[in-house]
Short mmCIF file of C-alpha atoms in Angstrom, two decimals:
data_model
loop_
_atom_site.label_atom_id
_atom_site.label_comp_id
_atom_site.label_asym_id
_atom_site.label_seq_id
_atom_site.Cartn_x
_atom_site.Cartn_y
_atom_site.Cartn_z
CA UNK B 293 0.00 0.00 0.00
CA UNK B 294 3.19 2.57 0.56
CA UNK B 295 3.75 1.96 -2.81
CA UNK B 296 0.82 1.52 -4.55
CA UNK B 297 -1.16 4.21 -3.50
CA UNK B 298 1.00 7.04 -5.15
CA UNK B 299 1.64 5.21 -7.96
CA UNK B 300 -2.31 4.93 -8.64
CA UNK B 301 -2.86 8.53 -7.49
CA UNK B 302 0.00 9.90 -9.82
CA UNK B 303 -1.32 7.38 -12.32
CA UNK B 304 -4.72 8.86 -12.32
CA UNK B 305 -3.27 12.47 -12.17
CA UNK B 306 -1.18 11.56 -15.81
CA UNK B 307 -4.51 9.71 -17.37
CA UNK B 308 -6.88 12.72 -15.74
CA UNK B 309 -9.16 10.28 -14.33
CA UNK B 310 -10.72 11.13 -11.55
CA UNK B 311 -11.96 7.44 -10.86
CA UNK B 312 -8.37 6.22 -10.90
CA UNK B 313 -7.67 8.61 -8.30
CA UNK B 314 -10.42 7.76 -6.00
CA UNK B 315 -9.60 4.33 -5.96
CA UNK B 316 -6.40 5.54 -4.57
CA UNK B 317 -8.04 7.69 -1.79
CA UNK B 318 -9.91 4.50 -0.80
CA UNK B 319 -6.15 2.84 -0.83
CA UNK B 320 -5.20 5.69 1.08
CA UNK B 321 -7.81 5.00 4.15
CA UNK B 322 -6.03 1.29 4.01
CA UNK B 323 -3.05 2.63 4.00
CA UNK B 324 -4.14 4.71 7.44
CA UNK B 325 -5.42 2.01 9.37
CA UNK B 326 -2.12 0.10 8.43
CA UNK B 327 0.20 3.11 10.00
CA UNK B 328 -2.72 3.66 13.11
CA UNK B 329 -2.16 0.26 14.17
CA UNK B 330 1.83 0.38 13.85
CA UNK B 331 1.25 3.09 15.69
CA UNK B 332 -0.49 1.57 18.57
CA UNK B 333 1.63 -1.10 18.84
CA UNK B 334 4.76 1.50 19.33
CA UNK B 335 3.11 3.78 21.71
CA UNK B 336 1.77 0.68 23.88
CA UNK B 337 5.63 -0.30 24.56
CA UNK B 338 6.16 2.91 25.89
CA UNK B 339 6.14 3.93 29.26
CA UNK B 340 4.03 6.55 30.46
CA UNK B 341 5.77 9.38 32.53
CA UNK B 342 4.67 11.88 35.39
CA UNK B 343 2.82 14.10 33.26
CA UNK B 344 0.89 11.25 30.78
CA UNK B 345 0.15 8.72 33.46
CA UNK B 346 -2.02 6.89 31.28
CA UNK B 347 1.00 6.59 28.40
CA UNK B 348 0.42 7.94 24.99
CA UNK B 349 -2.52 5.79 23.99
CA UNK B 350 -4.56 8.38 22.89
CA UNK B 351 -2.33 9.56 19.94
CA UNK B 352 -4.10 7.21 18.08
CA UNK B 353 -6.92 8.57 18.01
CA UNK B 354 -5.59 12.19 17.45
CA UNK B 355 -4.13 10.36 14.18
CA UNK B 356 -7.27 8.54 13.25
CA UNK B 357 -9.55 11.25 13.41
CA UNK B 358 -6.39 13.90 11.71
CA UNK B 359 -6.35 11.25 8.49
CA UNK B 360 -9.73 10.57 8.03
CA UNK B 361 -10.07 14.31 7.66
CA UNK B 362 -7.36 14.39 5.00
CA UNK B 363 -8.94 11.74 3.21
CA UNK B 364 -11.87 14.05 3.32
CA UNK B 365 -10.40 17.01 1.93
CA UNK B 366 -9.12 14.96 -1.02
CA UNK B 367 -12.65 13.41 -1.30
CA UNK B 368 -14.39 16.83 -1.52
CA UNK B 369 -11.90 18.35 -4.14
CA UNK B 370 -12.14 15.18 -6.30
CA UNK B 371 -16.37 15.41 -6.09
CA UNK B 372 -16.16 19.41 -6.51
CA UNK B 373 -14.25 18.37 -9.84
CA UNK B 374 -16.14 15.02 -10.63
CA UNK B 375 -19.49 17.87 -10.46
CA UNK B 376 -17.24 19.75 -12.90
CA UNK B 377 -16.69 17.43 -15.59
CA UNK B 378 -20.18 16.12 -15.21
CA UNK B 379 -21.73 19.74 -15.88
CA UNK B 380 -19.08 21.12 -18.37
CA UNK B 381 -18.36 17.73 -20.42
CA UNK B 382 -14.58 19.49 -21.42
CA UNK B 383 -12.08 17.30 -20.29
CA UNK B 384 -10.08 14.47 -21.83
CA UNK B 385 -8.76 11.28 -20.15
CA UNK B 386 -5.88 8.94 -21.51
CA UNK B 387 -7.05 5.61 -22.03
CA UNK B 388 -4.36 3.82 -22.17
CA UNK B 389 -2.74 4.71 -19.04
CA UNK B 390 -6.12 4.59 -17.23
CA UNK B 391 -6.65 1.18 -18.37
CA UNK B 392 -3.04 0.04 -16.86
CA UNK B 393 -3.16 1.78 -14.02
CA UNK B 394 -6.42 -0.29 -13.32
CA UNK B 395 -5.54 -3.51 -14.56
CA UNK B 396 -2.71 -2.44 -11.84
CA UNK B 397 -4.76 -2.12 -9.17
CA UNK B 398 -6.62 -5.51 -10.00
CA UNK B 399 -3.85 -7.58 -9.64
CA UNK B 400 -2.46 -5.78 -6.33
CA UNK B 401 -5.94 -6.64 -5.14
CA UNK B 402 -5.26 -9.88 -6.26
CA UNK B 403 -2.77 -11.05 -4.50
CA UNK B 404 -3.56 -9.16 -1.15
CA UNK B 405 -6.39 -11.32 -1.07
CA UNK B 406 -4.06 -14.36 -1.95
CA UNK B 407 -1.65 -13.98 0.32
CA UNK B 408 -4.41 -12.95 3.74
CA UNK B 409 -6.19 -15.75 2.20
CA UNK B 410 -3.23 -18.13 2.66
CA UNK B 411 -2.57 -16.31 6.11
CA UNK B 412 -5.79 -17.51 7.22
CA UNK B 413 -5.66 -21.04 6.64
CA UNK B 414 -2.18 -21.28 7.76
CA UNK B 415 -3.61 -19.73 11.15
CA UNK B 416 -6.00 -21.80 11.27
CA UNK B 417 -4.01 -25.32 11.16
CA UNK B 418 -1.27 -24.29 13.32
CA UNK B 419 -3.34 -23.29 16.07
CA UNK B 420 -6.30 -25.73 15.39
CA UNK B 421 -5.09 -28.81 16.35
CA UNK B 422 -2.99 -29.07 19.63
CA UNK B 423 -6.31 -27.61 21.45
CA UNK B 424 -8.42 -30.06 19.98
CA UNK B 425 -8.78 -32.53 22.70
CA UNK B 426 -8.91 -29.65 25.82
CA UNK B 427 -11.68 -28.99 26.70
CA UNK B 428 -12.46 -24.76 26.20
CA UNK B 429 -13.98 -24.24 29.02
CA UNK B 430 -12.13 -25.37 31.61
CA UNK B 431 -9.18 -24.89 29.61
CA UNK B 432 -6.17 -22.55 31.15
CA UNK B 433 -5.16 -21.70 27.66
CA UNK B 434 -8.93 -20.34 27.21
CA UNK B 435 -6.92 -16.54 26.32
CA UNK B 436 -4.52 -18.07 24.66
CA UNK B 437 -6.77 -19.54 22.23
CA UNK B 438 -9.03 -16.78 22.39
CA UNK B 439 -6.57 -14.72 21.02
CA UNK B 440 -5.54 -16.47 18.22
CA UNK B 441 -9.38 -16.44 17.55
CA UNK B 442 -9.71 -12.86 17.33
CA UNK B 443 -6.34 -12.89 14.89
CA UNK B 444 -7.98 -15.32 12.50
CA UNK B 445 -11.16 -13.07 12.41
CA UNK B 446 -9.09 -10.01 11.91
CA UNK B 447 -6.77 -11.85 9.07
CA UNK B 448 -10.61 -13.07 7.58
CA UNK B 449 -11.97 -9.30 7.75
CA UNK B 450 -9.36 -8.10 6.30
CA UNK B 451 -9.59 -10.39 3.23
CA UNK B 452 -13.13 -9.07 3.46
CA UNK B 453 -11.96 -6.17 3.28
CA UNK B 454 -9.51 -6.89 0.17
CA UNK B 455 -12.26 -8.54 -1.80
CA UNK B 456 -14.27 -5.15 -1.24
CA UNK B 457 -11.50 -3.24 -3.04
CA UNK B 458 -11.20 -5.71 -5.74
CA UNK B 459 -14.57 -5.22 -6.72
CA UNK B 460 -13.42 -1.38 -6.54
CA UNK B 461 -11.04 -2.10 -8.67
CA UNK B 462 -12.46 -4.10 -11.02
CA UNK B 463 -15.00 -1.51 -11.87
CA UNK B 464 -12.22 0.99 -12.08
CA UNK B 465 -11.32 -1.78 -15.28
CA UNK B 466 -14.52 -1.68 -16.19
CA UNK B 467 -14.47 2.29 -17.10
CA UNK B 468 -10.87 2.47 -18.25
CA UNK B 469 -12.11 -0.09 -20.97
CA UNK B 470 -15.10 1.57 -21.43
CA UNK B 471 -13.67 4.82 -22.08
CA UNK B 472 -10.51 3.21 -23.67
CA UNK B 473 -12.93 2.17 -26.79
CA UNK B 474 -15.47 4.19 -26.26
CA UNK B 475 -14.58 7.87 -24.83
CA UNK B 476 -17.86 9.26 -25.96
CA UNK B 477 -18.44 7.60 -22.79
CA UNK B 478 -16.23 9.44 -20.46
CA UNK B 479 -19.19 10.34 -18.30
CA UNK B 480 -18.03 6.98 -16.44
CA UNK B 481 -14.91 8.31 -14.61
CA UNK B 482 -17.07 10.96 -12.59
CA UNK B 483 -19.85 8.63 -11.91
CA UNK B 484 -17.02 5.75 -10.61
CA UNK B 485 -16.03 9.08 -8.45
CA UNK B 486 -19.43 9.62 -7.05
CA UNK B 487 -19.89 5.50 -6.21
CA UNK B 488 -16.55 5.34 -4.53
CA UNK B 489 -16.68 8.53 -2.42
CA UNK B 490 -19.88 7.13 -1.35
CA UNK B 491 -17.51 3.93 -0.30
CA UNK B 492 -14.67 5.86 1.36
CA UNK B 493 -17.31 7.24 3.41
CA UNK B 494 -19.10 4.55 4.45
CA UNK B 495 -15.32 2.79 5.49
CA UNK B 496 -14.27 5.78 7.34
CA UNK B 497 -17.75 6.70 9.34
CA UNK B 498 -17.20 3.79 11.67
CA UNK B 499 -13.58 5.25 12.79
CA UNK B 500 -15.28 8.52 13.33
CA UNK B 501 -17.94 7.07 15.38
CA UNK B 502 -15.53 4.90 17.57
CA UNK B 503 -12.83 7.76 17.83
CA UNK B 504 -16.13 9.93 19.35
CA UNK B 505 -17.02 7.10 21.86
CA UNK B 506 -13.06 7.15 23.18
CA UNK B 507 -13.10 10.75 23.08
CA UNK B 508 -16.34 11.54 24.91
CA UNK B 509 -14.90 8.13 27.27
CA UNK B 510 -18.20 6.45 26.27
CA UNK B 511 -18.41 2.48 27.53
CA UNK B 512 -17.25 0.40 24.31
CA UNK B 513 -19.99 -1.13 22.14
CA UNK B 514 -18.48 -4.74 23.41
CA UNK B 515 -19.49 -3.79 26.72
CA UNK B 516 -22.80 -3.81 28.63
CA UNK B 517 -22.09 -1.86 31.96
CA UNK B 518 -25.85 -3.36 33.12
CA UNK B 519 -23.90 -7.02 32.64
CA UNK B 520 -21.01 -5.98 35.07
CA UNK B 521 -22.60 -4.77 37.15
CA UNK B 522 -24.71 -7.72 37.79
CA UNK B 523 -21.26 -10.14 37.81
CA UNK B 524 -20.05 -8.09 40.06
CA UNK B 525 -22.92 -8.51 42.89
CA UNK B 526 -22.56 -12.17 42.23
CA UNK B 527 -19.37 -12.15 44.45
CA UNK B 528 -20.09 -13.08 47.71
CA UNK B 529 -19.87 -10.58 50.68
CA UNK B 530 -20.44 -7.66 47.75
CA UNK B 531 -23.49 -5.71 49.45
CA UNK B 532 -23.94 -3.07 46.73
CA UNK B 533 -22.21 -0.90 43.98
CA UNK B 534 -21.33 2.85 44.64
CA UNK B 535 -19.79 3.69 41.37
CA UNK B 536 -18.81 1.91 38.34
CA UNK B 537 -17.17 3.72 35.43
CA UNK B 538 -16.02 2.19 32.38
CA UNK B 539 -13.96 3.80 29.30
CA UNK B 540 -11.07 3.27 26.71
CA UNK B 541 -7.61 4.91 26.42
CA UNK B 542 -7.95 3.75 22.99
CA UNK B 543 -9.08 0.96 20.46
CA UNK B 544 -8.90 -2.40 22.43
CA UNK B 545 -7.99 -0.82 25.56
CA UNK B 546 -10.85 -0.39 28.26
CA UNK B 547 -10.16 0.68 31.72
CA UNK B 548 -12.34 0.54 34.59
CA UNK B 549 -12.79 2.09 37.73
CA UNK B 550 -15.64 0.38 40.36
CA UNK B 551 -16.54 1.34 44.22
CA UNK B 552 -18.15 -1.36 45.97
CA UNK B 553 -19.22 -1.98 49.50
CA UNK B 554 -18.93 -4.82 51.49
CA UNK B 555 -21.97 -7.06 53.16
CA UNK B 556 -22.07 -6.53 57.13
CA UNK B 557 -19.07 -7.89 59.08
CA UNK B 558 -17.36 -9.03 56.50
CA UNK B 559 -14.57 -6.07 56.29
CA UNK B 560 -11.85 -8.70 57.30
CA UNK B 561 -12.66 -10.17 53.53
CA UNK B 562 -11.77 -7.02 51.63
CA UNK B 563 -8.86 -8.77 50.11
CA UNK B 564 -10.45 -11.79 48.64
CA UNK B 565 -13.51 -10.10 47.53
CA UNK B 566 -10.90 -7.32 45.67
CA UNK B 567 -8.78 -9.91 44.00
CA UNK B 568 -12.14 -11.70 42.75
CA UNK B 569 -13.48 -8.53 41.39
CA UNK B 570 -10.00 -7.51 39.71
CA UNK B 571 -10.31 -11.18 38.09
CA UNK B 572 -13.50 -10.81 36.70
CA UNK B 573 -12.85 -7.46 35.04
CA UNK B 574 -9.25 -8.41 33.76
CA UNK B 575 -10.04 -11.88 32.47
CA UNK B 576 -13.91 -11.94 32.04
CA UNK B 577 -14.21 -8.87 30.55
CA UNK B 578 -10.86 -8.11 28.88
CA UNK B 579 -10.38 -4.88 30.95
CA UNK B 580 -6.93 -3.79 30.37
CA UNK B 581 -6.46 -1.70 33.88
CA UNK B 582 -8.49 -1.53 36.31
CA UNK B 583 -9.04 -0.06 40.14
CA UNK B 584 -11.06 -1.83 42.44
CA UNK B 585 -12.28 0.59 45.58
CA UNK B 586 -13.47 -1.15 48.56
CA UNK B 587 -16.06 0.41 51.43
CA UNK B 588 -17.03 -1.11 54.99
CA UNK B 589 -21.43 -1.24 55.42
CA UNK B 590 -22.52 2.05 55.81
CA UNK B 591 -26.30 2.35 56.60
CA UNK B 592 -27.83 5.52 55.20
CA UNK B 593 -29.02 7.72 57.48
CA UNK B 594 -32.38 9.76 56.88
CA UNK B 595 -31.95 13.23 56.35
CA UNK B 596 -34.51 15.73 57.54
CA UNK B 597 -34.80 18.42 55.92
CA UNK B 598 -34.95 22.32 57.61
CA UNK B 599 -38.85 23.12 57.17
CA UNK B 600 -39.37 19.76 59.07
CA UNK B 601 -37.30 20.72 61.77
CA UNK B 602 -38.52 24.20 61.75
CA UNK B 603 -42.20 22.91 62.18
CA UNK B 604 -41.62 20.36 64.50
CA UNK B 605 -39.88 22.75 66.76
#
């Protein structure tokens, strides 16, 4: 993708096809999600320091939400011109070069979804078998395996995601041939621009969404706070929870913070009930810090308020 997304984008700038170079924009929003998660992966071996306590997690999403608005910008001047050519009609777009710049693109497609294709059945066979006879459940590799899980489904998504952009790029062929033998039909480079914008947004809305949740510190949509809450009271000498707060310092990385208070007489079991409830967070729910605040019984007492005083007295 470091390669092959200039070389489509200058392509489509020499053949003045605008399709050519939206293709490229939607390589370019691959291209970002590749470098966002390099980047997470650098910033998560660093330490944090007295001033970032939490690390440097949330760079991330600064970057996320600072390319998908570049891949905007480039999306709105490419429709403002697609409008152009669609209205005007007096432009001219090299054939030749448009149809090898997509036949290009095709067979880069191609053999990214080869090669995650591959990727996924290797995974699959090396980690398949030694688990076979265990039983999951009860299982102390239960992580381990459910990690290599989540790989496979992200090496299988993004071969989903491949064979979306071959189809991309396939009707990117489609118009280069078109107006290769036929450029009274140019009209199909700006209408392949208005398809594929509509594409580029529809891939990057769900970033913007999720970069908003982490931002705001919303609960993750993999998390139902209602479902903790009710684990949590299921551990025995728990009498009630004071607060419970749940957020993410970025993709894949929730933290949680929960108050609880302890049954009657049973402050000499703060320790077991704290390690249980740092378990279940941690391992249950895939929390990747969390603080567990612990509170003797305290009965409420009732308040009256002033006027009742007042008229009683």
């Amino acid at each position: 993708y470091v390669l092959t997304f200039p070389t489509f984008f200058s392509g489509g700038y020499v053949a003045n096809s605008l399709a050519i170079m939206t293709d490229a924009l939607h390589m370019l929003t691959d291209l970002s999600g590749i470098i966002l998660t390099l980047l997470a992966l650098w910033l998560s071996a660093k330490s944090p320091t007295k001033r970032f306590t939490f690390g440097f997690h949330r760079l991330e999403v600064l970057s996320a939400i600072i390319s998908v608005l570049l891949v905007y910008i480039l999306m709105a001047f490419l429709l403002y011109e697609a409008v152009q050519r669609t209205i005007h009609m007096d432009y001219e777009i090299n054939g030749d070069i448009m149809l090898i710049t997509a036949a290009v693109g095709v067979a880069v497609n191609l053999i990214m979804g080869f090669l995650l294709n591959q990727s996924g059945h290797l995974h699959s066979h090396s980690h398949s078998h030694p688990h076979s006879h265990v039983p999951q459940s009860n299982s102390p590799n239960t992580a381990h395996s459910s990690s290599h899980g989540h790989s496979s489904l992200a090496v299988r998504a993004a071969f989903v995601h491949a064979l979306g952009d071959l189809v991309q790029s396939i009707g990117v062929l489609v118009a280069a041939y078109i107006i290769r033998f036929k450029p009274e039909y140019k009209i199909a480079d700006p209408i392949c621009t208005y398809v594929f914008s509509i594409l580029v947004v529809l891939t990057t809305v769900r970033i913007l969404c999720d970069t908003g949740v982490i931002i705001l510190e919303g609960v993750p949509r993999h998390l139902n706070v209602d479902r903790i809450k009710e684990d949590l009271m299921k551990i025995e000498d728990v009498y009630s929870i004071e607060d419970l707060n749940v957020w993410s310092l970025t993709a894949g990385k929730t933290t949680a913070i929960v108050h609880l208070q302890l049954v009657p007489g049973s402050s000499s079991k703060w320790e077991e009930v704290q390690s249980k409830a740092r378990q279940l967070l941690l391992n249950t729910f895939g929390m990747y810090k969390c603080s567990v605040q612990l509170q003797s019984y305290k009965q409420e007492m009732s308040k009256t308020c002033a006027s009742c005083q007042s008229s009683s007295a």
